[in-house]
mmCIF file of C-alpha atoms in Angstrom:
data_model
loop_
_atom_site.group_PDB
_atom_site.id
_atom_site.type_symbol
_atom_site.label_atom_id
_atom_site.label_comp_id
_atom_site.label_asym_id
_atom_site.label_seq_id
_atom_site.Cartn_x
_atom_site.Cartn_y
_atom_site.Cartn_z
ATOM 1 C CA MET A 799 8.241 26.458 -13.694
ATOM 2 C CA GLY A 800 5.266 25.677 -11.467
ATOM 3 C CA GLY A 801 1.652 26.725 -11.733
ATOM 4 C CA PHE A 802 -1.817 25.836 -12.939
ATOM 5 C CA LEU A 803 -1.932 23.891 -16.200
ATOM 6 C CA TYR A 804 -5.412 22.438 -16.732
ATOM 7 C CA GLU A 805 -8.717 21.690 -15.029
ATOM 8 C CA GLY A 806 -10.917 18.931 -16.362
ATOM 9 C CA LYS A 807 -14.183 17.403 -15.224
ATOM 10 C CA THR A 808 -12.615 15.321 -12.459
ATOM 11 C CA LYS A 809 -9.002 16.507 -12.058
ATOM 12 C CA ILE A 810 -6.817 19.605 -11.749
ATOM 13 C CA VAL A 811 -3.294 19.480 -13.191
ATOM 14 C CA GLU A 812 -0.559 21.769 -11.855
ATOM 15 C CA VAL A 813 3.044 21.908 -13.069
ATOM 16 C CA VAL A 814 5.677 21.218 -10.395
ATOM 17 C CA ASP A 815 8.809 21.391 -12.567
ATOM 18 C CA ASP A 816 9.958 20.505 -16.080
ATOM 19 C CA ASP A 817 9.395 16.786 -15.505
ATOM 20 C CA SER A 818 6.434 16.429 -13.142
ATOM 21 C CA VAL A 819 2.929 17.617 -12.350
ATOM 22 C CA ILE A 820 0.506 17.313 -9.444
ATOM 23 C CA LEU A 821 -2.897 15.806 -10.237
ATOM 24 C CA THR A 822 -5.632 16.764 -7.770
ATOM 25 C CA PHE A 823 -8.624 14.433 -7.968
ATOM 26 C CA LYS A 824 -11.927 16.250 -7.454
ATOM 27 C CA ASP A 825 -15.105 14.866 -5.887
ATOM 28 C CA ASP A 826 -16.978 15.379 -9.176
ATOM 29 C CA ILE A 827 -18.574 12.469 -11.007
ATOM 30 C CA THR A 828 -19.949 12.768 -14.534
ATOM 31 C CA ALA A 829 -21.628 10.633 -17.187
ATOM 32 C CA GLY A 830 -23.064 11.082 -20.657
ATOM 33 C CA ASP A 831 -20.215 13.302 -21.921
ATOM 34 C CA GLY A 832 -20.684 15.570 -18.925
ATOM 35 C CA ALA A 833 -24.467 15.884 -19.268
ATOM 36 C CA LYS A 834 -24.901 14.253 -15.851
ATOM 37 C CA HIS A 835 -22.799 15.730 -13.061
ATOM 38 C CA ASP A 836 -22.719 15.436 -9.281
ATOM 39 C CA VAL A 837 -20.275 15.914 -6.417
ATOM 40 C CA MET A 838 -19.769 12.960 -4.065
ATOM 41 C CA GLN A 839 -17.838 13.184 -0.828
ATOM 42 C CA LYS A 840 -14.459 11.395 -0.759
ATOM 43 C CA LYS A 841 -14.630 10.386 -4.424
ATOM 44 C CA GLY A 842 -11.410 12.241 -5.246
ATOM 45 C CA GLN A 843 -9.668 10.663 -2.284
ATOM 46 C CA MET A 844 -10.715 7.141 -3.252
ATOM 47 C CA CYS A 845 -9.990 7.473 -6.983
ATOM 48 C CA SER A 846 -6.564 9.012 -6.403
ATOM 49 C CA GLU A 847 -5.523 6.243 -4.025
ATOM 50 C CA ILE A 848 -6.918 3.480 -6.259
ATOM 51 C CA THR A 849 -5.107 5.005 -9.242
ATOM 52 C CA SER A 850 -1.878 5.277 -7.250
ATOM 53 C CA ARG A 851 -1.913 1.672 -6.128
ATOM 54 C CA LEU A 852 -2.934 0.198 -9.493
ATOM 55 C CA MET A 853 -0.388 2.260 -11.431
ATOM 56 C CA HIS A 854 2.306 1.338 -8.909
ATOM 57 C CA TYR A 855 1.311 -2.313 -9.409
ATOM 58 C CA LEU A 856 1.671 -1.922 -13.182
ATOM 59 C CA ASN A 857 5.044 -0.213 -12.726
ATOM 60 C CA THR A 858 6.276 -3.248 -10.786
ATOM 61 C CA LYS A 859 5.185 -5.439 -13.721
ATOM 62 C CA GLY A 860 7.171 -3.463 -16.266
ATOM 63 C CA ILE A 861 4.448 -1.108 -17.532
ATOM 64 C CA TYR A 862 5.572 2.513 -17.891
ATOM 65 C CA THR A 863 3.015 4.749 -16.162
ATOM 66 C CA MET A 864 2.866 8.385 -15.079
ATOM 67 C CA PHE A 865 2.815 7.470 -11.371
ATOM 68 C CA MET A 866 5.625 8.843 -9.195
ATOM 69 C CA ASN A 867 4.097 9.052 -5.711
ATOM 70 C CA TYR A 868 0.816 9.363 -3.877
ATOM 71 C CA ILE A 869 0.186 12.518 -1.837
ATOM 72 C CA PRO A 870 -2.744 11.860 0.543
ATOM 73 C CA PRO A 871 -5.565 12.441 0.573
ATOM 74 C CA ASN A 872 -6.300 13.187 -3.115
ATOM 75 C CA LYS A 873 -3.155 14.073 -5.092
ATOM 76 C CA ILE A 874 -0.659 12.241 -7.265
ATOM 77 C CA ARG A 875 2.756 13.431 -8.346
ATOM 78 C CA ALA A 876 3.065 12.268 -11.920
ATOM 79 C CA ARG A 877 5.337 12.490 -14.928
ATOM 80 C CA LYS A 878 4.614 15.485 -17.112
ATOM 81 C CA LEU A 879 3.088 14.222 -20.349
ATOM 82 C CA LYS A 880 1.732 15.618 -23.560
ATOM 83 C CA MET A 881 -1.569 13.774 -23.559
ATOM 84 C CA ILE A 882 -2.813 12.049 -26.704
ATOM 85 C CA PRO A 883 -6.494 12.980 -27.342
ATOM 86 C CA LEU A 884 -7.655 9.365 -27.314
ATOM 87 C CA GLU A 885 -9.449 6.928 -25.078
ATOM 88 C CA VAL A 886 -8.049 3.423 -25.475
ATOM 89 C CA ILE A 887 -10.617 0.840 -24.411
ATOM 90 C CA VAL A 888 -9.770 -2.802 -23.808
ATOM 91 C CA ARG A 889 -12.801 -5.075 -23.758
ATOM 92 C CA PHE A 890 -12.977 -8.627 -22.434
ATOM 93 C CA LYS A 891 -16.784 -8.793 -22.477
ATOM 94 C CA LYS A 892 -19.622 -7.134 -24.362
ATOM 95 C CA ALA A 893 -21.078 -4.178 -22.447
ATOM 96 C CA GLY A 894 -22.171 -0.560 -22.681
ATOM 97 C CA SER A 895 -21.643 1.187 -26.008
ATOM 98 C CA PHE A 896 -20.334 -2.016 -27.591
ATOM 99 C CA VAL A 897 -23.717 -3.702 -27.105
ATOM 100 C CA ARG A 898 -25.536 -0.600 -28.375
ATOM 101 C CA ARG A 899 -23.418 -0.586 -31.530
ATOM 102 C CA TYR A 900 -23.078 -4.274 -32.314
ATOM 103 C CA GLY A 901 -25.689 -6.164 -30.282
ATOM 104 C CA GLY A 902 -25.174 -9.138 -28.008
ATOM 105 C CA GLN A 903 -25.774 -9.533 -24.290
ATOM 106 C CA GLU A 904 -24.204 -7.564 -21.433
ATOM 107 C CA GLY A 905 -21.439 -9.692 -19.946
ATOM 108 C CA GLU A 906 -21.066 -11.986 -22.948
ATOM 109 C CA ASP A 907 -17.452 -13.019 -23.522
ATOM 110 C CA LEU A 908 -15.525 -11.736 -26.519
ATOM 111 C CA SER A 909 -13.453 -14.363 -28.323
ATOM 112 C CA SER A 910 -10.291 -12.363 -27.581
ATOM 113 C CA PRO A 911 -9.459 -9.017 -25.931
ATOM 114 C CA LEU A 912 -10.521 -6.131 -28.174
ATOM 115 C CA VAL A 913 -8.880 -2.696 -28.269
ATOM 116 C CA GLU A 914 -10.918 0.295 -29.448
ATOM 117 C CA PHE A 915 -9.789 3.890 -29.984
ATOM 118 C CA THR A 916 -12.183 6.793 -29.472
ATOM 119 C CA TYR A 917 -11.410 10.453 -30.039
ATOM 120 C CA LYS A 918 -11.712 12.492 -26.833
ATOM 121 C CA SER A 919 -14.483 14.982 -27.572
ATOM 122 C CA ASP A 920 -17.668 15.445 -25.547
ATOM 123 C CA VAL A 921 -19.108 17.576 -28.365
ATOM 124 C CA MET A 922 -18.596 14.770 -30.903
ATOM 125 C CA HIS A 923 -19.502 12.062 -28.342
ATOM 126 C CA ASP A 924 -16.091 10.330 -28.514
ATOM 127 C CA PRO A 925 -16.294 8.856 -32.040
ATOM 128 C CA LEU A 926 -14.635 5.521 -32.774
ATOM 129 C CA MET A 927 -11.367 5.657 -34.699
ATOM 130 C CA CYS A 928 -9.226 3.047 -36.456
ATOM 131 C CA VAL A 929 -5.443 3.133 -36.843
ATOM 132 C CA GLU A 930 -5.790 4.683 -40.289
ATOM 133 C CA HIS A 931 -7.798 7.561 -38.783
ATOM 134 C CA LEU A 932 -4.983 8.178 -36.318
ATOM 135 C CA GLU A 933 -2.446 8.346 -39.141
ATOM 136 C CA VAL A 934 -4.493 10.514 -41.509
ATOM 137 C CA LEU A 935 -5.433 12.996 -38.764
ATOM 138 C CA GLY A 936 -1.874 13.200 -37.476
ATOM 139 C CA ILE A 937 -2.699 11.845 -34.002
ATOM 140 C CA LEU A 938 -0.375 8.806 -34.027
ATOM 141 C CA ASP A 939 1.686 7.001 -36.636
ATOM 142 C CA LYS A 940 1.003 3.312 -37.170
ATOM 143 C CA ASN A 941 4.037 2.045 -35.214
ATOM 144 C CA THR A 942 3.193 4.201 -32.192
ATOM 145 C CA ALA A 943 -0.459 3.133 -32.351
ATOM 146 C CA LEU A 944 0.632 -0.509 -32.298
ATOM 147 C CA LYS A 945 2.806 0.184 -29.229
ATOM 148 C CA VAL A 946 -0.229 1.724 -27.499
ATOM 149 C CA ILE A 947 -2.337 -1.324 -28.367
ATOM 150 C CA GLU A 948 0.351 -3.655 -26.981
ATOM 151 C CA SER A 949 0.669 -1.643 -23.748
ATOM 152 C CA ALA A 950 -3.107 -1.426 -23.296
ATOM 153 C CA LYS A 951 -3.620 -5.175 -23.779
ATOM 154 C CA GLU A 952 -0.810 -6.080 -21.380
ATOM 155 C CA SER A 953 -1.944 -3.538 -18.755
ATOM 156 C CA ALA A 954 -5.550 -4.750 -18.946
ATOM 157 C CA LYS A 955 -4.444 -8.396 -18.693
ATOM 158 C CA LEU A 956 -2.378 -7.657 -15.580
ATOM 159 C CA LEU A 957 -5.244 -5.773 -13.919
ATOM 160 C CA LYS A 958 -7.715 -8.506 -14.866
ATOM 161 C CA GLU A 959 -5.473 -11.088 -13.200
ATOM 162 C CA PHE A 960 -5.084 -8.909 -10.097
ATOM 163 C CA PHE A 961 -8.831 -8.502 -9.652
ATOM 164 C CA GLU A 962 -9.494 -12.198 -10.340
ATOM 165 C CA ILE A 963 -7.396 -13.021 -7.255
ATOM 166 C CA HIS A 964 -10.044 -11.091 -5.284
ATOM 167 C CA ASN A 965 -12.953 -12.769 -7.140
ATOM 168 C CA PHE A 966 -13.798 -9.748 -9.313
ATOM 169 C CA GLU A 967 -14.342 -9.764 -13.067
ATOM 170 C CA LEU A 968 -12.839 -6.948 -15.129
ATOM 171 C CA TRP A 969 -15.164 -6.552 -18.120
ATOM 172 C CA ASP A 970 -13.484 -3.602 -19.790
ATOM 173 C CA ILE A 971 -11.192 -0.671 -19.012
ATOM 174 C CA LYS A 972 -10.379 2.721 -20.513
ATOM 175 C CA PHE A 973 -6.800 3.978 -20.646
ATOM 176 C CA GLU A 974 -5.304 7.290 -21.704
ATOM 177 C CA TYR A 975 -1.745 7.784 -22.891
ATOM 178 C CA GLY A 976 0.717 10.620 -23.221
ATOM 179 C CA ILE A 977 4.220 11.296 -24.513
ATOM 180 C CA ASP A 978 6.994 12.066 -22.005
ATOM 181 C CA SER A 979 9.855 14.525 -22.496
ATOM 182 C CA GLU A 980 11.963 11.864 -24.223
ATOM 183 C CA GLY A 981 9.233 10.838 -26.662
ATOM 184 C CA ASN A 982 8.187 7.651 -24.853
ATOM 185 C CA ILE A 983 4.589 6.434 -24.693
ATOM 186 C CA CYS A 984 3.360 6.508 -21.082
ATOM 187 C CA LEU A 985 0.118 5.377 -19.439
ATOM 188 C CA GLY A 986 -1.479 8.417 -17.798
ATOM 189 C CA ASP A 987 -4.688 9.930 -16.431
ATOM 190 C CA GLU A 988 -6.480 7.511 -14.072
ATOM 191 C CA ILE A 989 -7.301 3.872 -13.295
ATOM 192 C CA SER A 990 -10.348 3.622 -11.034
ATOM 193 C CA PRO A 991 -13.981 2.461 -10.990
ATOM 194 C CA ASP A 992 -14.626 5.576 -13.110
ATOM 195 C CA THR A 993 -12.634 4.023 -15.958
ATOM 196 C CA MET A 994 -13.523 0.322 -15.831
ATOM 197 C CA ARG A 995 -16.367 -2.137 -15.537
ATOM 198 C CA LEU A 996 -15.774 -4.301 -12.491
ATOM 199 C CA ARG A 997 -18.222 -6.959 -11.362
ATOM 200 C CA LYS A 998 -18.484 -9.558 -8.616
ATOM 201 C CA ALA A 999 -21.227 -12.157 -8.213
ATOM 202 C CA GLY A 1000 -23.622 -10.098 -10.327
ATOM 203 C CA GLU A 1001 -22.951 -6.863 -8.437
ATOM 204 C CA ILE A 1002 -21.634 -3.677 -10.045
ATOM 205 C CA PHE A 1003 -18.536 -2.024 -8.535
ATOM 206 C CA ASP A 1004 -18.013 0.793 -11.041
ATOM 207 C CA LYS A 1005 -19.513 3.986 -12.492
ATOM 208 C CA ASP A 1006 -22.402 2.082 -14.094
ATOM 209 C CA ILE A 1007 -24.087 2.448 -10.682
ATOM 210 C CA TYR A 1008 -24.122 6.215 -11.291
ATOM 211 C CA ARG A 1009 -24.937 5.969 -15.002
ATOM 212 C CA ARG A 1010 -27.966 3.772 -14.256
ATOM 213 C CA ASN A 1011 -29.143 5.563 -11.077
ATOM 214 C CA LEU A 1012 -28.682 2.429 -8.962
ATOM 215 C CA GLY A 1013 -27.718 4.144 -5.711
ATOM 216 C CA ASN A 1014 -24.588 5.593 -4.157
ATOM 217 C CA PRO A 1015 -21.536 4.354 -6.091
ATOM 218 C CA MET A 1016 -19.139 5.463 -3.353
ATOM 219 C CA GLU A 1017 -20.070 2.464 -1.212
ATOM 220 C CA LYS A 1018 -18.771 0.147 -3.943
ATOM 221 C CA TYR A 1019 -15.761 2.354 -4.743
ATOM 222 C CA GLU A 1020 -14.749 1.941 -1.108
ATOM 223 C CA VAL A 1021 -14.813 -1.852 -1.518
ATOM 224 C CA VAL A 1022 -12.544 -1.546 -4.562
ATOM 225 C CA LEU A 1023 -10.206 0.713 -2.588
ATOM 226 C CA ARG A 1024 -9.883 -1.891 0.177
ATOM 227 C CA VAL A 1025 -8.964 -4.510 -2.434
ATOM 228 C CA CYS A 1026 -6.342 -2.187 -3.941
ATOM 229 C CA GLN A 1027 -4.860 -1.484 -0.513
ATOM 230 C CA SER A 1028 -3.372 -4.980 -0.715
ATOM 231 C CA ILE A 1029 -0.867 -3.302 -3.076
ATOM 232 C CA LEU A 1030 1.742 -1.667 -0.875
ATOM 233 C CA LEU A 1031 3.092 1.722 -1.922
#
């Protein structure tokens, strides 16, 4: 049965059939748990195409993602998932909230990739969670949480290697996961400069430009899109 399912800050989700949905990427950009909000022309178009190409790339590497096909200019047909209310962050370097919590310098290497879980809640400001939290609160059992960690680390490693070919550094990336109709864990939501820290020769190519009021982030998003267009759909 088709029809409207959900509208979030940056996407609209509509049901196509029992197995798939259409994600429409909006031109909205937000920061600070939605406290900062603007509309930027072509953002939805760029983020949907970047997401399509990067998820297709991961699919070809054996990662199970929501991506089915790209519908220009700003839609994706995706597997229907029951989303898990978590953000799964993989960090290669110290940055952002990690530095605010634990100290260190922006861009300082971590000794090994670090996976963090945060609970998706703007009201609670996305609190950190450990695996035991997930079990006690009935979000994920330990075995499923470990599968998510494994998928997130492998996905982040593959994307880091892809961007390194183009002389970019992937500092960290946020993933979201869902459960498909057969109970499988699946990478969903979005992969774009909205959900990662991407740097090149000291320049920022991600949403930190918007967070820090450093100019128009769409100019840098367009550069990232051109890089991702090397992935053929």
